[in-house]
Every structure is written in C-alpha cells, then in structure tokens.
Amino acid sequence: MDTAVTAKKKWWSGGHSPFNVSYGKLMMWYFLMSDAFTFGALLIAYGTIRFMSPSWPDPNVVFHSFPGMGHADLPLVFVSLMTFILIMSSVTMVLAVHAGKMRDRQAVVKWMAWTILGGAAFLACQAWEWTHLHESGAWWGRNPFLNVDGTQASTNFTNFFFTITGFHGLHVTSGVVLNIIILANVLKGTYEERGHYEMVEKVGLYWHFVDLVWVFVFTCFYLL
Amino acid sequence: MEHTHTGAAHEEHAHDSSTKSIWKTFWILLAITVFEVGLAFLYLEYDFMARWALNGIFVCLTLVKAFFIVAEFMHLRHEIRNLIMTILIPLLLFVWFIIAFLADGDSWKNMRKDLSPGTPVAPTTHVTNEPAHH
C-alpha cells in the first residue's frame, strides 16, 4: 500500500501524500485523535472529581462478581476476562488486516468473523455487568456503595462509571456494526474488485482504538 | 494514492515475520495485564506496598500497553515520521490537561475541607510556632 520510502524524498513538495498514507486512513487517524481527546476529557473529569472527593468507593468491593458464581468474592476476575476478550479480538483484527494485505480473502473472512464474535462477547459481558450493578441498586443518580472510609458515597462514582463505560460500549457497538458491514463487503467481493483491502485496515484502526481506550478505562476504574 | 506491489517471495517472507510480531505483541499485552491483576491481588491480600507507588506502577504499565497497541496493532511505528508526529504532538496537550485538572481537583478538596461550615479556621497553626510558655 505504501510508496517506496527513499532517504531524501521531499515529502512536502506535492504530488503525493506527505504522510505516505491514503486520504481515508489519514482521516481515520485524525478522527481517532479527536476521539482520544473526548475520552481523555471524560477520564480527566472523572479524575478531577475523584481527587476532589475526600473518599471514594473501593472498586474491589464494587466489582467483585462473576456470572454463575453467586456471592463468591472475586474482585478483578470478570473484568480481566473482558480485557482478555478485547485484546484477543484486537489480535484477530490485525490478522484480518494482514490477510487483506496478502489478498487472502478466505483468511480475511475468518479473522473478521472472530473479531465480530469477540466484540459481541465483550458487549455481552458488559451487559451482564451493567445488569448486575443495576440489580444491586447502582445506576445514574443512584449509588448503593459506601466509600472506603465507611461514609455515604455520592453518586459521582456511578455517574462516571456508567457514562464512561457506556460511551466505550457505544464505541464497541458501532465497531461491531462497522466490522459486520466490512465483512459483508468482503463476502460480496467488493475489495477483490477494488484490488485492495484498505477498508479492513481503516476499521482495524478504529477497532484497536476501542481496545486502547479500554486499557485506560480498565486502569482508571478497576485498578486505581 | 499510488499502490505499488512487491514480489510474491517478498510478501511470503513479510507474512511470516509480521504474524510473529503480532503474536509477540499479544503475549506482551497479556503478560502486562496478568502482572497488573496479580499485583492488585497481592495488594489486597498482603498490603505490601504504598498505595501511591502501586498506582504509579499501574499508570506506567498502562502507558506501556498503550504504546504497544498504537505502535504495533495500529502500525504507527511503521509509518513515516510525518504521520507519527502529526498524531503524537497534539496528544502532548494531555500532559498539561492532566496536571492542571488533577491539581484543581486536589485544591478543591482542600478548600472544602478547610472552609466547610463549622470548621474552625486553622485554630492551632499559630500556637505550634510559639514557645509553650512565655
């Protein structure tokens, strides 16, 4: 896809992209950069409020459940599983991009299908977690959890948790939808006709970004 | 955009090495996550280090993971310098963004603590500086 990079190439003299990528890919990068600022703003707002609060709920107390394990105290286990699913789906996405570069249509279909499955599995996990929290009384504007120091917590904790993981989940959802559209096009032979699979790369960038954001959400809400 | 096609033999070679680096990146990300979760469990069980130090480790490891996702999975490391810089330099705003806002949150907390109704305004600060008896 890239043009040959020679040592003294004049990147800014016109006639070719100074970034050595196609317009679409560059715009995807710019979109992701702006999205990074959106998520950054949300997470920094969360950090500000947390720094402002005298005390805050302990994530290991709030997030301690696992589907089918009843009241067993299992902090971090479920969210680790979710993280693993998302990293894994990122890997299958790179493999799909890679297969696209090799013009191996069968392999693109296989890896895209696994990526979609991974995304759906992650969303299912999140749906379970939200349902579980909702059943224990947590929602926007409602916080049943106590602070670490035993005092009554404000609703800041649940408001930020549902807003930020919800916004991330929305990104995962639209990523899955985009992946399904691309997979349909691959099956239809659109990219075979076009001569390249660059669209797979573009949605790939978006999908990895969703994984990247989760890395930060995981740290901010579950580890710190 | 121009699209050049390299020879099949070259692609076969590239196929091998880049699939390898994809899986290598996967194992690095997995290992870091397992290490983080392991540390969190150790802390829960044994409380073996200061919370701030543990948080510092978590933040650093998060940045390492972010580096690998962006550099390898998003392929940014293999793009040309112009693209890398156009993406990364604007993100430097986050340095100011984070420091300013977290400091603001902290000062907000301190003001609420010091100025909340019923709180005597620093009643003991003068006394401690003076000798106990005149």
XYZ file of C-alpha atoms in Angstrom:
358
model
C 0.000 0.000 0.000
C 2.832 2.402 0.806
C 5.006 4.048 -1.747
C 8.683 3.307 -1.564
C 10.396 5.404 1.082
C 13.670 6.763 -0.175
C 16.106 8.573 2.061
C 15.862 12.061 0.578
C 12.253 12.088 -0.548
C 10.754 15.606 -0.480
C 7.537 14.829 1.414
C 6.120 18.329 1.251
C 6.868 19.163 -2.374
C 3.485 17.961 -3.604
C 2.289 15.223 -5.895
C 1.870 12.641 -3.138
C 0.645 12.367 0.426
C 3.201 13.859 2.818
C 2.058 11.227 5.290
C 2.523 8.325 2.895
C -0.992 7.029 3.608
C -4.251 7.336 1.718
C -6.689 10.141 2.463
C -9.127 7.765 4.168
C -6.547 6.341 6.501
C -5.248 9.770 7.438
C -8.763 10.964 8.212
C -9.334 7.885 10.352
C -6.202 8.802 12.310
C -7.440 12.377 12.771
C -10.853 11.159 13.853
C -9.260 8.809 16.382
C -7.116 11.633 17.710
C -10.224 13.751 18.314
C -11.930 10.752 19.894
C -8.905 10.318 22.130
C -9.491 13.842 23.395
C -13.161 13.084 24.008
C -12.331 10.032 26.096
C -9.438 11.906 27.675
C -11.789 14.698 28.728
C -14.225 12.204 30.273
C -11.491 10.329 32.142
C -9.801 13.525 33.339
C -13.169 14.854 34.562
C -13.520 11.586 36.467
C -10.005 12.023 37.869
C -10.713 15.604 38.919
C -13.858 14.621 40.780
C -12.073 11.724 42.386
C -9.219 13.985 43.537
C -11.823 16.387 44.866
C -13.635 13.744 46.917
C -12.493 13.102 50.487
C -13.196 9.388 49.953
C -14.266 7.089 47.136
C -15.773 3.576 46.828
C -13.318 0.677 46.607
C -13.514 -0.911 43.121
C -12.611 -4.307 44.581
C -15.735 -4.165 46.708
C -17.997 -2.862 43.927
C -16.803 -5.136 41.129
C -16.462 -8.499 42.808
C -18.978 -10.720 40.998
C -18.696 -13.316 38.293
C -21.613 -14.804 36.315
C -22.833 -18.042 37.859
C -20.621 -17.737 40.938
C -23.327 -16.414 43.257
C -21.956 -14.351 46.118
C -18.351 -15.500 45.788
C -15.965 -12.600 46.322
C -13.976 -12.411 43.077
C -12.600 -8.924 42.537
C -10.983 -8.198 39.155
C -11.652 -11.651 37.710
C -14.568 -10.733 35.465
C -13.027 -7.512 34.200
C -9.795 -9.379 33.471
C -11.809 -11.748 31.318
C -13.355 -8.771 29.493
C -9.895 -7.280 28.945
C -8.624 -10.580 27.615
C -11.565 -10.850 25.181
C -10.927 -7.354 23.834
C -7.158 -7.847 23.429
C -7.835 -11.147 21.713
C -10.291 -9.524 19.295
C -7.662 -6.885 18.561
C -5.254 -9.667 17.613
C -7.772 -11.288 15.264
C -8.345 -7.847 13.741
C -4.627 -7.380 12.963
C -4.609 -10.858 11.483
C -7.547 -9.851 9.255
C -5.701 -6.706 8.138
C -2.644 -8.806 7.488
C -4.629 -11.354 5.463
C -6.079 -8.449 3.469
C -2.579 -7.283 2.565
C -1.856 -10.814 1.366
C -5.095 -10.661 -0.667
C -6.214 -13.843 1.105
C -9.979 -13.442 1.067
C -10.767 -16.671 2.957
C -8.487 -15.641 5.809
C -9.936 -12.116 5.949
C -13.415 -13.608 6.320
C -12.246 -15.966 9.054
C -10.441 -13.337 11.132
C -13.150 -10.682 10.690
C -15.732 -13.207 11.887
C -13.642 -13.933 15.006
C -13.245 -10.201 15.639
C -17.007 -9.667 15.434
C -17.528 -12.586 17.775
C -15.004 -11.117 20.222
C -16.725 -7.744 20.127
C -20.115 -9.341 20.716
C -18.690 -11.373 23.617
C -17.290 -8.211 25.183
C -20.647 -6.459 24.840
C -22.395 -9.452 26.387
C -20.016 -9.255 29.354
C -20.673 -5.558 29.731
C -24.419 -6.112 29.530
C -24.132 -8.666 32.316
C -22.033 -6.346 34.456
C -24.426 -3.434 33.983
C -27.440 -5.621 34.744
C -25.771 -6.962 37.852
C -24.869 -3.465 39.079
C -28.351 -2.222 38.279
C -29.872 -5.045 40.307
C -27.708 -4.147 43.271
C -29.126 -0.618 43.103
C -26.482 1.223 41.096
C -27.480 3.468 38.202
C -27.066 7.067 37.085
C -28.106 9.087 40.119
C -28.106 6.100 42.472
C -25.134 4.737 44.370
C -25.595 1.968 46.930
C -21.861 1.552 47.607
C -20.090 3.053 50.595
C -16.827 4.937 50.456
C -13.621 3.227 51.558
C -13.788 5.096 54.886
C -17.351 3.887 55.511
C -19.079 7.193 54.787
C -22.012 7.553 52.407
C -20.739 7.917 48.846
C -22.066 10.493 46.407
C -23.475 9.458 43.037
C -20.323 10.719 41.268
C -18.912 7.207 41.243
C -21.836 5.550 39.453
C -22.460 8.546 37.172
C -18.909 8.449 35.858
C -18.780 4.673 35.707
C -21.939 4.297 33.627
C -21.209 7.310 31.439
C -17.657 6.332 30.553
C -18.105 2.565 30.212
C -21.363 3.310 28.382
C -19.612 5.623 25.941
C -16.938 2.999 25.426
C -19.584 0.313 24.962
C -21.229 2.505 22.340
C -17.901 2.615 20.518
C -17.624 -1.166 20.715
C -21.168 -1.471 19.373
C -20.507 0.793 16.402
C -17.203 -1.027 15.855
C -19.029 -4.354 15.672
C -21.534 -2.849 13.217
C -18.697 -1.471 11.046
C -16.935 -4.829 11.162
C -20.126 -6.580 10.053
C -20.503 -4.163 7.119
C -16.890 -4.729 6.080
C -17.275 -8.491 6.403
C -20.372 -8.338 4.170
C -18.359 -6.380 1.595
C -15.531 -8.899 1.768
C -18.024 -11.714 1.187
C -19.574 -9.780 -1.704
C -16.133 -9.407 -3.271
C -16.128 -5.586 -3.200
C -12.480 -5.337 -2.179
C -11.395 -8.102 -4.521
C -12.822 -5.960 -7.321
C -11.243 -2.808 -5.921
C -7.876 -4.512 -5.867
C -7.046 -3.863 -2.211
C -8.423 -4.413 1.282
C -7.661 -0.995 2.717
C -11.133 -0.662 4.231
C -10.253 -3.532 6.525
C -7.248 -1.526 7.693
C -9.396 1.533 8.374
C -11.956 -0.258 10.530
C -8.985 -2.078 12.041
C -7.582 1.246 13.264
C -10.939 2.075 14.820
C -11.176 -1.322 16.474
C -7.694 -1.077 18.009
C -8.557 2.366 19.284
C -11.535 0.879 21.127
C -9.143 -1.629 22.697
C -6.750 1.218 23.555
C -9.479 3.153 25.348
C -10.433 0.045 27.309
C -6.852 -0.233 28.575
C -7.269 3.207 30.159
C -10.807 2.566 31.389
C -9.627 -0.688 32.974
C -6.837 1.113 34.827
C -8.900 4.118 35.893
C -11.972 2.285 37.159
C -10.766 -1.119 38.263
C -7.113 -0.827 39.267
C -6.605 2.652 40.723
C -2.764 7.271 -3.854
C -0.151 5.171 -5.509
C -0.140 1.492 -4.803
C 2.946 -0.490 -5.544
C 3.032 -4.244 -5.417
C 6.035 -6.082 -4.208
C 7.022 -9.544 -5.322
C 5.325 -12.684 -4.017
C 8.530 -14.005 -2.471
C 8.968 -10.808 -0.518
C 5.369 -10.958 0.713
C 5.784 -14.534 1.845
C 8.732 -13.503 3.970
C 6.865 -10.473 5.324
C 3.906 -12.719 6.133
C 5.971 -14.823 8.491
C 7.727 -12.079 10.386
C 4.706 -9.804 10.851
C 2.448 -12.638 12.061
C 5.173 -13.406 14.551
C 5.320 -9.823 15.794
C 1.511 -9.716 16.109
C 1.566 -12.690 18.470
C 4.567 -11.322 20.311
C 2.636 -8.101 20.953
C -0.338 -10.138 22.135
C 1.782 -12.017 24.676
C 3.346 -8.786 25.924
C -0.093 -7.204 26.442
C -1.412 -10.314 28.145
C 1.636 -10.622 30.394
C 1.395 -6.985 31.490
C -2.333 -7.347 32.254
C -1.764 -10.554 34.231
C 1.057 -8.831 36.122
C -1.194 -5.855 36.949
C -4.017 -8.057 38.169
C -1.504 -10.152 40.136
C -0.134 -7.038 41.846
C -3.668 -5.884 42.655
C -4.417 -9.258 44.285
C -1.160 -9.236 46.229
C -2.021 -5.777 47.478
C -5.499 -6.934 48.534
C -4.040 -9.898 50.420
C -0.841 -8.532 51.914
C -0.955 -4.733 51.562
C 2.764 -4.962 50.808
C 3.445 -1.515 49.371
C 2.281 2.092 49.476
C -0.894 2.766 47.519
C 0.653 5.694 45.616
C 3.577 3.542 44.458
C 1.213 0.809 43.304
C -0.877 3.363 41.405
C 2.291 4.721 39.809
C 3.172 1.227 38.605
C -0.349 0.758 37.197
C -0.214 4.056 35.292
C 3.239 3.285 33.857
C 2.196 -0.203 32.768
C -0.946 1.245 31.181
C 1.208 3.582 29.119
C 3.426 0.662 28.087
C 0.329 -1.257 26.926
C -0.936 1.826 25.062
C 2.443 2.100 23.343
C 2.297 -1.480 22.093
C -1.296 -1.193 20.858
C -0.616 2.034 18.960
C 2.851 1.120 17.710
C 2.204 -2.476 16.648
C -1.532 -3.116 16.286
C -2.259 0.296 14.794
C 1.030 0.066 12.941
C 2.031 3.625 13.788
C 5.645 2.667 14.444
C 5.980 1.571 10.832
C 4.536 4.760 9.340
C 6.717 7.659 8.301
C 7.814 10.317 10.742
C 5.407 12.961 9.373
C 2.399 10.847 10.291
C 3.765 9.783 13.669
C 4.429 13.389 14.666
C 1.119 14.737 13.395
C -0.656 12.240 15.645
C 1.552 12.330 18.724
C 2.405 16.020 19.120
C -1.226 17.168 19.657
C -1.584 14.464 22.304
C 1.093 16.257 24.347
C -1.722 18.609 25.385
C -2.763 15.800 27.712
C 0.299 16.492 29.863
C -0.998 19.929 30.756
C -4.593 18.743 30.767
C -3.972 16.036 33.360
C -1.694 18.040 35.653
C -3.937 21.115 35.672
C -7.201 19.312 36.283
C -5.986 16.873 38.911
C -4.287 19.713 40.773
C -7.532 21.644 40.585
C -9.459 18.691 41.991
C -6.986 18.379 44.826
C -7.151 22.050 45.727
C -10.937 21.883 45.575
C -10.860 19.082 48.125
C -8.532 21.022 50.420
C -10.669 24.141 50.238
C -13.811 22.186 51.020
C -12.060 20.607 53.970
C -10.656 23.877 55.344
C -13.612 26.123 54.627
C -16.570 23.848 55.283
C -19.142 25.311 57.704
C -18.305 24.705 61.323
C -14.623 24.179 60.693
C -12.570 26.491 62.868
C -10.167 28.450 60.697
C -6.833 26.836 61.411
C -7.059 27.287 65.185
C -3.777 25.663 66.139
C -1.390 26.901 63.476
C -0.137 29.928 65.415
C 0.208 28.129 68.702
C 2.566 25.462 67.453
C 5.057 28.036 66.241
C 5.280 29.806 69.575
C 7.062 28.584 72.660
C 4.765 26.722 75.029
C 5.332 29.154 77.917
C 6.164 32.809 77.924
